[in-house]
Each structure stands twice: as C-alpha cells, then as structure tokens.
Amino acid sequence: MQSAAGAPYRERAARILRAVPPISEPAIGPAELARRAGLDERDAPRAEAAMAVLGVLGVLELRTSGQGEPLFRAATPIAHGCIRSLAEHLDQGMAVFHNWGRAEAGADSSAGGPAVLSGPRFLFAMESRRFAETGTSASPLAAAEIAQVVIKEGAAPGGESRYLVQYDARSRQYQLIGGHRRPDDGTIEHTVIRELEEELTDFSFHQDSDTVTVLGRFERLAVSRTSGILTRYRIVLFHLRTRRERIVLGPADRWVSERELNSGRADDGRRILFSALTDLAGGLAGLEPAAPAAPAGAGPRWDLVRRHPWEAMGLVLGLLGLAVSILQLL
C-alpha cells in the first residue's frame, strides 16, 4: 500500500510509532505526533488510528487535554520498548505472530519460546480474557451447531456404567463422539450419523439396528480451543442405542465414568469436554446402555484381537514356537 508521497505505508506507520514519547516526556496529541514523525497535519487521523490500536495492547497512557484532544505517551519504559520493537518489525517486513493457519489455540504447552508468538494461542489468550472480564455479555465472533452423542456402556456386576469419549489431539482434550454440522448435512441427525461413521471404528449406521434420539438442545458461549475465537455453540445432544454386541474402540477412544465426566478430568489427567451434564434432565444415570458391558480388561488391544483373530492366533503360535526352541537349547 503506497502513500500519496510515494513512501510505503509500513514506513510511515513505523515513523509514527517511533514518535510516541516515553513516560518521562509529556503526552502529545495526534497532530504533534504526526509532526514529530516527519509527516504533515493531514496524517493526524492516521496517527490517531495507530494510537487506538496500540491502546488495545495496553502499551499507551491515554489522556485528554482541556480542549478534548486525545494525548498519548508510552505507559512504561518496557511498553516504550514494545512500541519501538513494533516499529522495527514494520521496517523489516516481519510479522510478530505466526502459525495463523494451525488449529492449536488451546494446546497445552510451555508459554515460553516460540509458543508465545503462536497466533492462535495469542488469540485464545486474548479472547479468554475478554470473555472472563465481560461474561455472558461478551459478543461472540462466531457461531457453530454441534452434534454430540452419548454412548453408554452397561455396568458389569459390581461396577459402574461408563461413557465413550474420544481424544482430540488438536484441542488436547477428550470429548463425546460428534462434531460440527456441515453445509451439506441435511439435518442435525445427518450430522450425528456421519460423525458416528467417521469417528467410530468399523461402524456403519443401520436403521434396523441403530437409533439416535435427542436428549436435549443447549447453547454455550465458549472460546474455541482450536480457532481461539469466542463462539456461540448450539449443541444437540443425542443418545445412541444399538443391537450390536459391543462398540469397537479405536486408539483414541476410551470409556470413562460418570464421576470423570462430572469432574471434567479423566483419570489420566486429561481434560474432558462435556458441558451438557448439568442441563440434562435426570442426568445420565437413567439412560439405557448403548451396548453391554465389556469383558474385564477389555480395551483397544482386546478390540484389535477381536477384529483380527487369525493374525492374533498366528502371533500366539509364533511365540509358543519361540518358547519351545529356547527350552530345547537349555
């Protein structure tokens, strides 16, 4: 973008930033700021706009003159250093934040090093603070319709019922099977069936053996852990019932107790996203199990054996043969 004088816009902006006085000097208005930057009075509105952006970052001390003119100077010596660093970035054509295309906003990682300059994580922190300070009056910047499905496992004798969750590596948390409604999903019921078939191992929905019923519809305002944007979620919670012998688990799937769901934390320490429990009439205890209880010790490895019995048998026979060979050498 070129200015009327032919100088690149970023150079003009950098000059305005360098003209911001430190806290040890008097605050100045937009016209004086433009003059100190070597610009003319026509650039005073540009200088004022630049100060408005800096004000959002909290690096300015803002005052008003007796004539109602805004006055600016750096809030602290460190803030002045930040402003001058931004000017250097402009001169060098460098971006402060990066990775804007990566869905990693709520990722749990060290706050130091490159992570602090990750755009999505910065946005997540910024939006989280805005939401914390303004509460439900905060304006969401996005909206999404979500289908989630409760899949309950029947309790074994002396045990407790468990519920299926799946680990989402992008948001670093467990959540129910489900996802966003797509433009080509005819209804939200189509969404939940598609998500079941996409996310569950060896699952194909059959009308004669599988049913999904709506448990409730809820709205939630939350900062997305993938995009970092404050979002209004419209959640439709379903319940799956099936005639299948059992649900096959994938490597990211696990059964958790209602206690874990209530606490929002699995026994392995990872977060569980399930915000509809408090709004669900009667809770989860009265729901019919989707599938019978799994055998003791069942899990992803047991599912693998059930899905590949001949390969498992071959492995067992191979191990027995190896054991016999070692015994013959003794």
PDB file of N, CA, C and O in Angstrom, residues 171-202:
ATOM      1  N   SER A 171      -7.292 -30.122  20.132  1.00  0.00           N
ATOM      2  CA  SER A 171      -7.695 -29.332  21.287  1.00  0.00           C
ATOM      3  C   SER A 171      -7.158 -29.891  22.600  1.00  0.00           C
ATOM      4  O   SER A 171      -7.403 -29.327  23.665  1.00  0.00           O
ATOM      5  N   ARG A 172      -6.432 -31.022  22.533  1.00  0.00           N
ATOM      6  CA  ARG A 172      -5.795 -31.633  23.693  1.00  0.00           C
ATOM      7  C   ARG A 172      -6.809 -31.962  24.791  1.00  0.00           C
ATOM      8  O   ARG A 172      -6.620 -31.622  25.953  1.00  0.00           O
ATOM      9  N   GLN A 173      -7.893 -32.638  24.420  1.00  0.00           N
ATOM     10  CA  GLN A 173      -8.920 -32.992  25.404  1.00  0.00           C
ATOM     11  C   GLN A 173      -9.760 -34.157  24.889  1.00  0.00           C
ATOM     12  O   GLN A 173      -9.783 -34.440  23.687  1.00  0.00           O
ATOM     13  N   TYR A 174     -10.448 -34.824  25.814  1.00  0.00           N
ATOM     14  CA  TYR A 174     -11.434 -35.833  25.457  1.00  0.00           C
ATOM     15  C   TYR A 174     -12.767 -35.136  25.210  1.00  0.00           C
ATOM     16  O   TYR A 174     -13.095 -34.133  25.851  1.00  0.00           O
ATOM     17  N   GLN A 175     -13.553 -35.682  24.310  1.00  0.00           N
ATOM     18  CA  GLN A 175     -14.898 -35.180  24.089  1.00  0.00           C
ATOM     19  C   GLN A 175     -15.777 -36.306  23.561  1.00  0.00           C
ATOM     20  O   GLN A 175     -15.285 -37.353  23.137  1.00  0.00           O
ATOM     21  N   LEU A 176     -17.089 -36.088  23.613  1.00  0.00           N
ATOM     22  CA  LEU A 176     -18.012 -37.082  23.089  1.00  0.00           C
ATOM     23  C   LEU A 176     -17.841 -37.217  21.585  1.00  0.00           C
ATOM     24  O   LEU A 176     -17.355 -36.307  20.912  1.00  0.00           O
ATOM     25  N   ILE A 177     -18.249 -38.359  21.053  1.00  0.00           N
ATOM     26  CA  ILE A 177     -18.285 -38.517  19.605  1.00  0.00           C
ATOM     27  C   ILE A 177     -19.222 -37.449  19.029  1.00  0.00           C
ATOM     28  O   ILE A 177     -20.315 -37.223  19.542  1.00  0.00           O
ATOM     29  N   GLY A 178     -18.790 -36.790  17.984  1.00  0.00           N
ATOM     30  CA  GLY A 178     -19.624 -35.746  17.382  1.00  0.00           C
ATOM     31  C   GLY A 178     -18.771 -34.700  16.701  1.00  0.00           C
ATOM     32  O   GLY A 178     -17.551 -34.838  16.584  1.00  0.00           O
ATOM     33  N   GLY A 179     -19.438 -33.640  16.251  1.00  0.00           N
ATOM     34  CA  GLY A 179     -18.715 -32.588  15.565  1.00  0.00           C
ATOM     35  C   GLY A 179     -19.640 -31.535  14.993  1.00  0.00           C
ATOM     36  O   GLY A 179     -20.843 -31.515  15.252  1.00  0.00           O
ATOM     37  N   HIS A 180     -19.062 -30.651  14.180  1.00  0.00           N
ATOM     38  CA  HIS A 180     -19.791 -29.534  13.599  1.00  0.00           C
ATOM     39  C   HIS A 180     -20.726 -29.996  12.476  1.00  0.00           C
ATOM     40  O   HIS A 180     -20.392 -30.903  11.706  1.00  0.00           O
ATOM     41  N   ARG A 181     -21.855 -29.353  12.401  1.00  0.00           N
ATOM     42  CA  ARG A 181     -22.757 -29.580  11.277  1.00  0.00           C
ATOM     43  C   ARG A 181     -22.176 -28.926  10.034  1.00  0.00           C
ATOM     44  O   ARG A 181     -21.769 -27.757  10.051  1.00  0.00           O
ATOM     45  N   ARG A 182     -22.108 -29.666   8.947  1.00  0.00           N
ATOM     46  CA  ARG A 182     -21.574 -29.170   7.686  1.00  0.00           C
ATOM     47  C   ARG A 182     -22.698 -28.630   6.807  1.00  0.00           C
ATOM     48  O   ARG A 182     -23.860 -29.001   6.979  1.00  0.00           O
ATOM     49  N   PRO A 183     -22.348 -27.759   5.860  1.00  0.00           N
ATOM     50  CA  PRO A 183     -23.384 -27.196   4.980  1.00  0.00           C
ATOM     51  C   PRO A 183     -24.183 -28.251   4.224  1.00  0.00           C
ATOM     52  O   PRO A 183     -25.360 -28.044   3.925  1.00  0.00           O
ATOM     53  N   ASP A 184     -23.550 -29.398   3.904  1.00  0.00           N
ATOM     54  CA  ASP A 184     -24.257 -30.417   3.135  1.00  0.00           C
ATOM     55  C   ASP A 184     -24.975 -31.441   4.018  1.00  0.00           C
ATOM     56  O   ASP A 184     -25.550 -32.405   3.501  1.00  0.00           O
ATOM     57  N   ASP A 185     -24.958 -31.252   5.343  1.00  0.00           N
ATOM     58  CA  ASP A 185     -25.754 -32.106   6.234  1.00  0.00           C
ATOM     59  C   ASP A 185     -27.201 -31.636   6.177  1.00  0.00           C
ATOM     60  O   ASP A 185     -27.503 -30.499   6.563  1.00  0.00           O
ATOM     61  N   GLY A 186     -28.084 -32.502   5.722  1.00  0.00           N
ATOM     62  CA  GLY A 186     -29.473 -32.101   5.589  1.00  0.00           C
ATOM     63  C   GLY A 186     -30.100 -31.685   6.904  1.00  0.00           C
ATOM     64  O   GLY A 186     -30.810 -30.680   6.986  1.00  0.00           O
ATOM     65  N   THR A 187     -29.843 -32.447   7.956  1.00  0.00           N
ATOM     66  CA  THR A 187     -30.361 -32.151   9.290  1.00  0.00           C
ATOM     67  C   THR A 187     -29.251 -32.428  10.293  1.00  0.00           C
ATOM     68  O   THR A 187     -28.213 -33.029   9.962  1.00  0.00           O
ATOM     69  N   ILE A 188     -29.496 -32.038  11.533  1.00  0.00           N
ATOM     70  CA  ILE A 188     -28.513 -32.312  12.579  1.00  0.00           C
ATOM     71  C   ILE A 188     -28.439 -33.812  12.863  1.00  0.00           C
ATOM     72  O   ILE A 188     -27.397 -34.323  13.298  1.00  0.00           O
ATOM     73  N   GLU A 189     -29.524 -34.550  12.563  1.00  0.00           N
ATOM     74  CA  GLU A 189     -29.485 -36.012  12.683  1.00  0.00           C
ATOM     75  C   GLU A 189     -28.512 -36.596  11.671  1.00  0.00           C
ATOM     76  O   GLU A 189     -27.797 -37.566  11.971  1.00  0.00           O
ATOM     77  N   HIS A 190     -28.471 -36.022  10.470  1.00  0.00           N
ATOM     78  CA  HIS A 190     -27.486 -36.473   9.476  1.00  0.00           C
ATOM     79  C   HIS A 190     -26.064 -36.230   9.988  1.00  0.00           C
ATOM     80  O   HIS A 190     -25.155 -37.036   9.750  1.00  0.00           O
ATOM     81  N   THR A 191     -25.911 -35.118  10.698  1.00  0.00           N
ATOM     82  CA  THR A 191     -24.583 -34.801  11.233  1.00  0.00           C
ATOM     83  C   THR A 191     -24.124 -35.867  12.218  1.00  0.00           C
ATOM     84  O   THR A 191     -22.988 -36.353  12.139  1.00  0.00           O
ATOM     85  N   VAL A 192     -24.995 -36.245  13.155  1.00  0.00           N
ATOM     86  CA  VAL A 192     -24.564 -37.186  14.181  1.00  0.00           C
ATOM     87  C   VAL A 192     -24.305 -38.566  13.589  1.00  0.00           C
ATOM     88  O   VAL A 192     -23.362 -39.263  13.997  1.00  0.00           O
ATOM     89  N   ILE A 193     -25.089 -38.979  12.595  1.00  0.00           N
ATOM     90  CA  ILE A 193     -24.855 -40.274  11.959  1.00  0.00           C
ATOM     91  C   ILE A 193     -23.527 -40.253  11.200  1.00  0.00           C
ATOM     92  O   ILE A 193     -22.735 -41.203  11.264  1.00  0.00           O
ATOM     93  N   ARG A 194     -23.268 -39.160  10.481  1.00  0.00           N
ATOM     94  CA  ARG A 194     -21.997 -39.045   9.756  1.00  0.00           C
ATOM     95  C   ARG A 194     -20.820 -39.093  10.720  1.00  0.00           C
ATOM     96  O   ARG A 194     -19.807 -39.768  10.468  1.00  0.00           O
ATOM     97  N   GLU A 195     -20.939 -38.388  11.843  1.00  0.00           N
ATOM     98  CA  GLU A 195     -19.845 -38.365  12.814  1.00  0.00           C
ATOM     99  C   GLU A 195     -19.625 -39.744  13.434  1.00  0.00           C
ATOM    100  O   GLU A 195     -18.487 -40.150  13.670  1.00  0.00           O
ATOM    101  N   LEU A 196     -20.694 -40.478  13.709  1.00  0.00           N
ATOM    102  CA  LEU A 196     -20.550 -41.828  14.234  1.00  0.00           C
ATOM    103  C   LEU A 196     -19.783 -42.711  13.258  1.00  0.00           C
ATOM    104  O   LEU A 196     -18.889 -43.473  13.656  1.00  0.00           O
ATOM    105  N   GLU A 197     -20.120 -42.620  11.987  1.00  0.00           N
ATOM    106  CA  GLU A 197     -19.466 -43.463  10.978  1.00  0.00           C
ATOM    107  C   GLU A 197     -18.023 -43.028  10.744  1.00  0.00           C
ATOM    108  O   GLU A 197     -17.161 -43.862  10.436  1.00  0.00           O
ATOM    109  N   GLU A 198     -17.741 -41.725  10.884  1.00  0.00           N
ATOM    110  CA  GLU A 198     -16.375 -41.242  10.657  1.00  0.00           C
ATOM    111  C   GLU A 198     -15.463 -41.496  11.845  1.00  0.00           C
ATOM    112  O   GLU A 198     -14.264 -41.773  11.664  1.00  0.00           O
ATOM    113  N   GLU A 199     -15.998 -41.427  13.057  1.00  0.00           N
ATOM    114  CA  GLU A 199     -15.141 -41.437  14.228  1.00  0.00           C
ATOM    115  C   GLU A 199     -15.062 -42.783  14.940  1.00  0.00           C
ATOM    116  O   GLU A 199     -14.095 -43.035  15.661  1.00  0.00           O
ATOM    117  N   LEU A 200     -16.060 -43.641  14.760  1.00  0.00           N
ATOM    118  CA  LEU A 200     -16.012 -44.951  15.404  1.00  0.00           C
ATOM    119  C   LEU A 200     -15.407 -45.987  14.469  1.00  0.00           C
ATOM    120  O   LEU A 200     -15.638 -45.955  13.254  1.00  0.00           O
ATOM    121  N   THR A 201     -14.674 -46.914  15.029  1.00  0.00           N
ATOM    122  CA  THR A 201     -14.029 -47.969  14.256  1.00  0.00           C
ATOM    123  C   THR A 201     -15.064 -48.997  13.788  1.00  0.00           C
ATOM    124  O   THR A 201     -15.874 -49.480  14.587  1.00  0.00           O
ATOM    125  N   ASP A 202     -15.022 -49.327  12.503  1.00  0.00           N
ATOM    126  CA  ASP A 202     -15.882 -50.369  11.930  1.00  0.00           C
ATOM    127  C   ASP A 202     -17.362 -50.127  12.221  1.00  0.00           C
ATOM    128  O   ASP A 202     -18.107 -51.068  12.524  1.00  0.00           O
TER     129      ASP A 202
END
